[in-house]
Amino acid sequence: MIRSKWLWAAMFIIPAVELFGFIFVAEHLGAPKALLLMLVTSVIGFLMMRFEGKKVLQDSRVQMQEGKVPGRTMLDGLCIFFGGLLLILPGFVTDIIGFSLVFPLTRPLYRVFLLKWIEKKMKNGTFTFYRR
């Protein structure tokens, strides 16, 4: 029930924020340049996502071959995945958040929040993990 409320809120809030962001940028640059900028940021973000994703996959393979659990690498992979999804969506606000998720220097900020969220879910018993 709570999830559906958040989903409905996101379906209305995110497009509204993106519309206001586009209007703001279009007022300063003009609509054609704003559209071009939105397209260029999406392409650059997609290329960054592919590059960083391949790097994370390679790092996780190396860690697994060494017998280590690639925990931090898996969180990086989640950040890159969600950042890529945000970069695919048209808009400047989602592009900024998506770039910060994909970019390696800002990704640790999100990793801290993800770790706290996972820890909270595990303590509540609402997060289940399976070991082999």
CSV table of N, CA and C in Angstrom, one decimal:
chain,number,residue,atom,x,y,z
A,1,MET,N,0.8,-1.2,0.0
A,1,MET,CA,0.0,0.0,0.0
A,1,MET,C,0.9,1.3,0.0
A,2,ILE,N,1.9,1.3,0.9
A,2,ILE,CA,2.7,2.5,0.9
A,2,ILE,C,3.6,2.6,-0.3
A,3,ARG,N,4.0,1.5,-0.9
A,3,ARG,CA,4.8,1.5,-2.1
A,3,ARG,C,4.0,2.1,-3.3
A,4,SER,N,2.7,1.8,-3.4
A,4,SER,CA,1.9,2.3,-4.4
A,4,SER,C,1.7,3.8,-4.3
A,5,LYS,N,1.6,4.3,-3.1
A,5,LYS,CA,1.5,5.7,-2.9
A,5,LYS,C,2.8,6.4,-3.3
A,6,TRP,N,3.9,5.9,-3.0
A,6,TRP,CA,5.2,6.5,-3.5
A,6,TRP,C,5.3,6.4,-5.0
A,7,LEU,N,4.9,5.3,-5.6
A,7,LEU,CA,4.9,5.2,-7.0
A,7,LEU,C,4.0,6.2,-7.7
A,8,TRP,N,2.8,6.4,-7.2
A,8,TRP,CA,1.9,7.4,-7.8
A,8,TRP,C,2.5,8.8,-7.6
A,9,ALA,N,3.1,9.1,-6.4
A,9,ALA,CA,3.7,10.4,-6.2
A,9,ALA,C,4.8,10.7,-7.1
A,10,ALA,N,5.6,9.6,-7.3
A,10,ALA,CA,6.8,9.8,-8.2
A,10,ALA,C,6.3,10.0,-9.7
A,11,MET,N,5.2,9.4,-10.1
A,11,MET,CA,4.8,9.5,-11.4
A,11,MET,C,4.3,10.9,-11.7
A,12,PHE,N,3.9,11.7,-10.7
A,12,PHE,CA,3.5,13.1,-10.9
A,12,PHE,C,4.6,14.1,-10.6
A,13,ILE,N,5.4,13.8,-9.6
A,13,ILE,CA,6.4,14.7,-9.1
A,13,ILE,C,7.6,14.8,-10.1
A,14,ILE,N,8.1,13.6,-10.5
A,14,ILE,CA,9.3,13.6,-11.3
A,14,ILE,C,9.0,14.3,-12.7
A,15,PRO,N,8.0,14.1,-13.4
A,15,PRO,CA,7.8,14.8,-14.6
A,15,PRO,C,7.6,16.3,-14.4
A,16,ALA,N,6.9,16.7,-13.3
A,16,ALA,CA,6.8,18.1,-13.0
A,16,ALA,C,8.1,18.8,-12.7
A,17,VAL,N,9.0,18.2,-12.0
A,17,VAL,CA,10.3,18.7,-11.7
A,17,VAL,C,11.1,18.8,-13.0
A,18,GLU,N,11.0,17.8,-13.8
A,18,GLU,CA,11.8,17.8,-15.1
A,18,GLU,C,11.2,18.9,-16.0
A,19,LEU,N,9.9,19.1,-16.0
A,19,LEU,CA,9.4,20.2,-16.9
A,19,LEU,C,9.9,21.5,-16.4
A,20,PHE,N,9.8,21.8,-15.1
A,20,PHE,CA,10.4,23.0,-14.6
A,20,PHE,C,11.9,23.2,-14.9
A,21,GLY,N,12.6,22.1,-14.8
A,21,GLY,CA,14.0,22.1,-15.1
A,21,GLY,C,14.3,22.5,-16.5
A,22,PHE,N,13.5,21.8,-17.4
A,22,PHE,CA,13.7,22.1,-18.8
A,22,PHE,C,13.3,23.6,-19.2
A,23,ILE,N,12.2,24.1,-18.6
A,23,ILE,CA,11.8,25.5,-18.8
A,23,ILE,C,12.9,26.4,-18.3
A,24,PHE,N,13.5,26.1,-17.2
A,24,PHE,CA,14.6,26.9,-16.6
A,24,PHE,C,15.8,27.0,-17.6
A,25,VAL,N,16.2,25.8,-18.0
A,25,VAL,CA,17.4,25.7,-18.9
A,25,VAL,C,17.0,26.4,-20.3
A,26,ALA,N,15.8,26.1,-20.8
A,26,ALA,CA,15.4,26.7,-22.1
A,26,ALA,C,15.3,28.2,-22.1
A,27,GLU,N,15.0,28.8,-20.9
A,27,GLU,CA,14.9,30.2,-20.8
A,27,GLU,C,16.3,30.8,-20.9
A,28,HIS,N,17.3,30.1,-20.4
A,28,HIS,CA,18.7,30.6,-20.5
A,28,HIS,C,19.4,30.3,-21.8
A,29,LEU,N,19.2,29.1,-22.3
A,29,LEU,CA,19.9,28.7,-23.5
A,29,LEU,C,19.1,28.8,-24.8
A,30,GLY,N,17.8,28.7,-24.7
A,30,GLY,CA,16.9,28.5,-25.8
A,30,GLY,C,16.5,27.1,-25.9
A,31,ALA,N,15.3,26.9,-26.4
A,31,ALA,CA,14.7,25.5,-26.5
A,31,ALA,C,15.5,24.6,-27.4
A,32,PRO,N,16.0,25.0,-28.6
A,32,PRO,CA,16.8,24.0,-29.4
A,32,PRO,C,18.1,23.6,-28.7
A,33,LYS,N,18.8,24.5,-28.1
A,33,LYS,CA,20.0,24.2,-27.4
A,33,LYS,C,19.7,23.3,-26.1
A,34,ALA,N,18.6,23.6,-25.5
A,34,ALA,CA,18.3,22.7,-24.3
A,34,ALA,C,18.0,21.3,-24.7
A,35,LEU,N,17.2,21.1,-25.8
A,35,LEU,CA,17.0,19.8,-26.4
A,35,LEU,C,18.2,19.1,-26.8
A,36,LEU,N,19.1,19.8,-27.4
A,36,LEU,CA,20.4,19.2,-27.9
A,36,LEU,C,21.2,18.8,-26.6
A,37,LEU,N,21.3,19.7,-25.6
A,37,LEU,CA,22.0,19.4,-24.4
A,37,LEU,C,21.4,18.2,-23.7
A,38,MET,N,20.1,18.0,-23.7
A,38,MET,CA,19.5,16.9,-23.1
A,38,MET,C,19.9,15.6,-23.8
A,39,LEU,N,19.9,15.7,-25.2
A,39,LEU,CA,20.3,14.5,-26.0
A,39,LEU,C,21.8,14.2,-25.7
A,40,VAL,N,22.6,15.2,-25.7
A,40,VAL,CA,24.1,14.9,-25.6
A,40,VAL,C,24.3,14.3,-24.2
A,41,THR,N,23.7,14.9,-23.1
A,41,THR,CA,23.9,14.3,-21.8
A,41,THR,C,23.5,12.9,-21.7
A,42,SER,N,22.4,12.5,-22.4
A,42,SER,CA,21.9,11.1,-22.4
A,42,SER,C,22.9,10.2,-23.1
A,43,VAL,N,23.4,10.6,-24.2
A,43,VAL,CA,24.4,9.8,-24.9
A,43,VAL,C,25.7,9.7,-24.1
A,44,ILE,N,26.2,10.7,-23.6
A,44,ILE,CA,27.4,10.7,-22.8
A,44,ILE,C,27.2,9.8,-21.5
A,45,GLY,N,26.0,9.9,-20.9
A,45,GLY,CA,25.7,9.1,-19.7
A,45,GLY,C,25.6,7.7,-20.1
A,46,PHE,N,25.0,7.3,-21.2
A,46,PHE,CA,24.9,6.0,-21.7
A,46,PHE,C,26.3,5.4,-21.9
A,47,LEU,N,27.2,6.1,-22.5
A,47,LEU,CA,28.5,5.6,-22.8
A,47,LEU,C,29.3,5.4,-21.5
A,48,MET,N,29.1,6.4,-20.5
A,48,MET,CA,29.8,6.2,-19.2
A,48,MET,C,29.2,5.0,-18.5
A,49,MET,N,27.9,4.8,-18.6
A,49,MET,CA,27.3,3.6,-17.9
A,49,MET,C,27.9,2.3,-18.5
A,50,ARG,N,28.0,2.2,-19.8
A,50,ARG,CA,28.6,1.0,-20.4
A,50,ARG,C,30.0,0.8,-19.9
A,51,PHE,N,30.8,1.9,-20.0
A,51,PHE,CA,32.2,1.8,-19.6
A,51,PHE,C,32.4,1.4,-18.1
A,52,GLU,N,31.7,2.1,-17.2
A,52,GLU,CA,31.7,1.8,-15.8
A,52,GLU,C,31.1,0.4,-15.5
A,53,GLY,N,30.1,0.0,-16.2
A,53,GLY,CA,29.5,-1.3,-16.0
A,53,GLY,C,30.4,-2.4,-16.3
A,54,LYS,N,31.2,-2.3,-17.4
A,54,LYS,CA,32.1,-3.3,-17.8
A,54,LYS,C,33.3,-3.4,-16.8
A,55,LYS,N,33.7,-2.2,-16.2
A,55,LYS,CA,34.7,-2.2,-15.2
A,55,LYS,C,34.3,-2.9,-14.0
A,56,VAL,N,33.0,-2.7,-13.5
A,56,VAL,CA,32.5,-3.3,-12.3
A,56,VAL,C,32.4,-4.8,-12.5
A,57,LEU,N,31.9,-5.2,-13.7
A,57,LEU,CA,31.8,-6.7,-14.0
A,57,LEU,C,33.2,-7.3,-13.9
A,58,GLN,N,34.2,-6.7,-14.5
A,58,GLN,CA,35.6,-7.2,-14.5
A,58,GLN,C,36.1,-7.3,-13.0
A,59,ASP,N,35.9,-6.2,-12.3
A,59,ASP,CA,36.3,-6.2,-10.9
A,59,ASP,C,35.7,-7.3,-10.1
A,60,SER,N,34.4,-7.5,-10.3
A,60,SER,CA,33.7,-8.6,-9.5
A,60,SER,C,34.2,-10.0,-9.9
A,61,ARG,N,34.5,-10.2,-11.2
A,61,ARG,CA,35.0,-11.5,-11.6
A,61,ARG,C,36.3,-11.8,-10.9
A,62,VAL,N,37.2,-10.7,-10.9
A,62,VAL,CA,38.5,-10.9,-10.2
A,62,VAL,C,38.3,-11.2,-8.8
A,63,GLN,N,37.4,-10.5,-8.1
A,63,GLN,CA,37.2,-10.7,-6.7
A,63,GLN,C,36.7,-12.1,-6.4
A,64,MET,N,35.8,-12.6,-7.3
A,64,MET,CA,35.2,-13.9,-7.1
A,64,MET,C,36.2,-15.0,-7.4
A,65,GLN,N,37.1,-14.8,-8.3
A,65,GLN,CA,38.2,-15.7,-8.6
A,65,GLN,C,39.2,-15.8,-7.4
A,66,GLU,N,39.3,-14.7,-6.7
A,66,GLU,CA,40.2,-14.7,-5.5
A,66,GLU,C,39.5,-15.3,-4.3
A,67,GLY,N,38.2,-15.7,-4.4
A,67,GLY,CA,37.5,-16.2,-3.3
A,67,GLY,C,36.8,-15.2,-2.4
A,68,LYS,N,36.8,-13.9,-2.9
A,68,LYS,CA,36.2,-12.9,-2.1
A,68,LYS,C,34.8,-12.6,-2.5
A,69,VAL,N,34.0,-12.1,-1.6
A,69,VAL,CA,32.6,-11.7,-1.9
A,69,VAL,C,32.7,-10.2,-2.5
A,70,PRO,N,32.2,-10.0,-3.7
A,70,PRO,CA,32.3,-8.6,-4.3
A,70,PRO,C,31.2,-7.7,-3.8
A,71,GLY,N,31.1,-7.5,-2.4
A,71,GLY,CA,30.0,-6.7,-1.9
A,71,GLY,C,30.0,-5.2,-2.3
A,72,ARG,N,31.2,-4.5,-2.2
A,72,ARG,CA,31.2,-3.1,-2.6
A,72,ARG,C,31.1,-3.0,-4.1
A,73,THR,N,31.6,-4.0,-4.8
A,73,THR,CA,31.5,-4.0,-6.3
A,73,THR,C,30.0,-4.2,-6.7
A,74,MET,N,29.3,-5.0,-6.0
A,74,MET,CA,27.9,-5.2,-6.3
A,74,MET,C,27.1,-3.9,-6.0
A,75,LEU,N,27.4,-3.2,-5.0
A,75,LEU,CA,26.7,-2.0,-4.7
A,75,LEU,C,27.0,-0.9,-5.8
A,76,ASP,N,28.3,-0.9,-6.3
A,76,ASP,CA,28.7,-0.1,-7.4
A,76,ASP,C,27.8,-0.4,-8.6
A,77,GLY,N,27.7,-1.7,-8.8
A,77,GLY,CA,26.9,-2.2,-10.0
A,77,GLY,C,25.4,-1.7,-9.9
A,78,LEU,N,24.8,-1.7,-8.7
A,78,LEU,CA,23.5,-1.2,-8.5
A,78,LEU,C,23.4,0.3,-8.7
A,79,CYS,N,24.4,1.0,-8.3
A,79,CYS,CA,24.4,2.4,-8.5
A,79,CYS,C,24.5,2.7,-10.0
A,80,ILE,N,25.3,2.0,-10.7
A,80,ILE,CA,25.5,2.2,-12.1
A,80,ILE,C,24.2,1.9,-12.9
A,81,PHE,N,23.6,0.8,-12.5
A,81,PHE,CA,22.3,0.4,-13.1
A,81,PHE,C,21.2,1.5,-12.9
A,82,PHE,N,21.0,1.9,-11.7
A,82,PHE,CA,20.0,2.9,-11.4
A,82,PHE,C,20.4,4.3,-12.0
A,83,GLY,N,21.7,4.6,-12.1
A,83,GLY,CA,22.1,5.8,-12.7
A,83,GLY,C,21.9,5.7,-14.2
A,84,GLY,N,22.1,4.6,-14.8
A,84,GLY,CA,21.8,4.4,-16.2
A,84,GLY,C,20.3,4.5,-16.5
A,85,LEU,N,19.5,4.0,-15.7
A,85,LEU,CA,18.0,4.2,-15.8
A,85,LEU,C,17.6,5.7,-15.8
A,86,LEU,N,18.2,6.4,-14.9
A,86,LEU,CA,17.9,7.8,-14.8
A,86,LEU,C,18.4,8.6,-16.0
A,87,LEU,N,19.6,8.2,-16.5
A,87,LEU,CA,20.1,8.8,-17.7
A,87,LEU,C,19.3,8.6,-18.9
A,88,ILE,N,18.6,7.5,-19.0
A,88,ILE,CA,17.8,7.2,-20.1
A,88,ILE,C,16.5,8.1,-20.1
A,89,LEU,N,16.0,8.4,-18.9
A,89,LEU,CA,14.9,9.3,-18.8
A,89,LEU,C,15.2,10.7,-19.3
A,90,PRO,N,14.4,11.3,-20.1
A,90,PRO,CA,14.7,12.7,-20.5
A,90,PRO,C,14.5,13.7,-19.4
A,91,GLY,N,15.5,14.6,-19.3
A,91,GLY,CA,15.4,15.6,-18.3
A,91,GLY,C,16.7,15.9,-17.7
A,92,PHE,N,16.8,17.1,-17.1
A,92,PHE,CA,18.1,17.5,-16.6
A,92,PHE,C,18.3,17.1,-15.1
A,93,VAL,N,17.3,17.1,-14.3
A,93,VAL,CA,17.4,16.7,-12.9
A,93,VAL,C,17.8,15.2,-12.8
A,94,THR,N,17.1,14.3,-13.6
A,94,THR,CA,17.4,12.9,-13.6
A,94,THR,C,18.8,12.7,-14.2
A,95,ASP,N,19.2,13.5,-15.1
A,95,ASP,CA,20.6,13.4,-15.7
A,95,ASP,C,21.6,13.7,-14.6
A,96,ILE,N,21.4,14.7,-13.9
A,96,ILE,CA,22.4,15.1,-12.8
A,96,ILE,C,22.5,14.0,-11.8
A,97,ILE,N,21.4,13.5,-11.3
A,97,ILE,CA,21.4,12.4,-10.4
A,97,ILE,C,22.0,11.1,-11.0
A,98,GLY,N,21.6,10.8,-12.2
A,98,GLY,CA,22.2,9.7,-12.9
A,98,GLY,C,23.7,9.8,-13.1
A,99,PHE,N,24.2,10.9,-13.5
A,99,PHE,CA,25.6,11.1,-13.6
A,99,PHE,C,26.4,10.9,-12.3
A,100,SER,N,25.8,11.4,-11.2
A,100,SER,CA,26.4,11.3,-9.9
A,100,SER,C,26.4,9.8,-9.5
A,101,LEU,N,25.4,9.0,-9.9
A,101,LEU,CA,25.4,7.6,-9.6
A,101,LEU,C,26.4,6.8,-10.4
A,102,VAL,N,26.6,7.2,-11.7
A,102,VAL,CA,27.6,6.5,-12.6
A,102,VAL,C,29.0,7.0,-12.4
A,103,PHE,N,29.2,8.2,-12.0
A,103,PHE,CA,30.6,8.8,-11.9
A,103,PHE,C,31.3,8.2,-10.7
A,104,PRO,N,32.5,7.6,-10.8
A,104,PRO,CA,33.1,6.9,-9.8
A,104,PRO,C,33.5,7.7,-8.5
A,105,LEU,N,33.7,9.0,-8.7
A,105,LEU,CA,34.1,9.8,-7.5
A,105,LEU,C,32.9,10.2,-6.6
A,106,THR,N,31.7,10.2,-7.2
A,106,THR,CA,30.5,10.5,-6.3
A,106,THR,C,29.7,9.3,-5.9
A,107,ARG,N,30.0,8.2,-6.5
A,107,ARG,CA,29.3,6.9,-6.2
A,107,ARG,C,29.4,6.5,-4.8
A,108,PRO,N,30.6,6.7,-4.1
A,108,PRO,CA,30.6,6.3,-2.7
A,108,PRO,C,29.6,7.0,-1.8
A,109,LEU,N,29.2,8.2,-2.1
A,109,LEU,CA,28.2,8.9,-1.3
A,109,LEU,C,26.9,8.1,-1.3
A,110,TYR,N,26.5,7.5,-2.4
A,110,TYR,CA,25.3,6.7,-2.5
A,110,TYR,C,25.5,5.3,-1.9
A,111,ARG,N,26.7,4.8,-2.0
A,111,ARG,CA,27.0,3.5,-1.4
A,111,ARG,C,26.8,3.5,0.1
A,112,VAL,N,27.1,4.6,0.8
A,112,VAL,CA,26.9,4.8,2.2
A,112,VAL,C,25.4,4.6,2.5
A,113,PHE,N,24.6,5.4,1.8
A,113,PHE,CA,23.1,5.3,2.0
A,113,PHE,C,22.6,3.9,1.7
A,114,LEU,N,23.1,3.3,0.6
A,114,LEU,CA,22.6,1.9,0.3
A,114,LEU,C,23.0,0.9,1.4
A,115,LEU,N,24.2,1.0,2.0
A,115,LEU,CA,24.6,0.1,3.0
A,115,LEU,C,23.7,0.3,4.3
A,116,LYS,N,23.4,1.6,4.6
A,116,LYS,CA,22.5,1.8,5.8
A,116,LYS,C,21.1,1.3,5.5
A,117,TRP,N,20.6,1.4,4.3
A,117,TRP,CA,19.3,0.9,4.0
A,117,TRP,C,19.3,-0.6,4.1
A,118,ILE,N,20.3,-1.2,3.5
A,118,ILE,CA,20.4,-2.7,3.6
A,118,ILE,C,20.5,-3.2,5.0
A,119,GLU,N,21.3,-2.5,5.8
A,119,GLU,CA,21.4,-2.9,7.2
A,119,GLU,C,20.1,-2.7,8.0
A,120,LYS,N,19.4,-1.7,7.7
A,120,LYS,CA,18.1,-1.4,8.3
A,120,LYS,C,17.1,-2.5,7.9
A,121,LYS,N,17.1,-2.9,6.7
A,121,LYS,CA,16.2,-3.9,6.2
A,121,LYS,C,16.5,-5.3,6.8
A,122,MET,N,17.8,-5.6,7.0
A,122,MET,CA,18.2,-6.8,7.5
A,122,MET,C,17.9,-6.9,9.0
A,123,LYS,N,18.0,-5.8,9.7
A,123,LYS,CA,17.6,-5.8,11.1
A,123,LYS,C,16.1,-5.9,11.3
A,124,ASN,N,15.3,-5.3,10.4
A,124,ASN,CA,13.9,-5.4,10.5
A,124,ASN,C,13.4,-6.8,10.1
A,125,GLY,N,14.2,-7.5,9.4
A,125,GLY,CA,13.8,-8.8,8.9
A,125,GLY,C,13.1,-8.8,7.6
A,126,THR,N,13.1,-7.6,6.9
A,126,THR,CA,12.4,-7.5,5.6
A,126,THR,C,13.3,-7.7,4.4
A,127,PHE,N,14.6,-7.9,4.7
A,127,PHE,CA,15.5,-8.1,3.6
A,127,PHE,C,16.1,-9.5,3.8
A,128,THR,N,16.0,-10.4,2.8
A,128,THR,CA,16.5,-11.7,3.0
A,128,THR,C,17.6,-11.9,2.0
A,129,PHE,N,18.7,-12.6,2.5
A,129,PHE,CA,19.8,-13.0,1.6
A,129,PHE,C,20.0,-14.5,1.7
A,130,TYR,N,20.5,-15.0,0.6
A,130,TYR,CA,20.7,-16.5,0.6
A,130,TYR,C,22.2,-16.7,0.3
A,131,ARG,N,22.7,-17.7,1.1
A,131,ARG,CA,24.2,-18.1,0.9
A,131,ARG,C,24.2,-19.4,0.2
A,132,ARG,N,25.2,-19.6,-0.6
A,132,ARG,CA,25.4,-20.9,-1.2
A,132,ARG,C,26.3,-21.7,-0.3
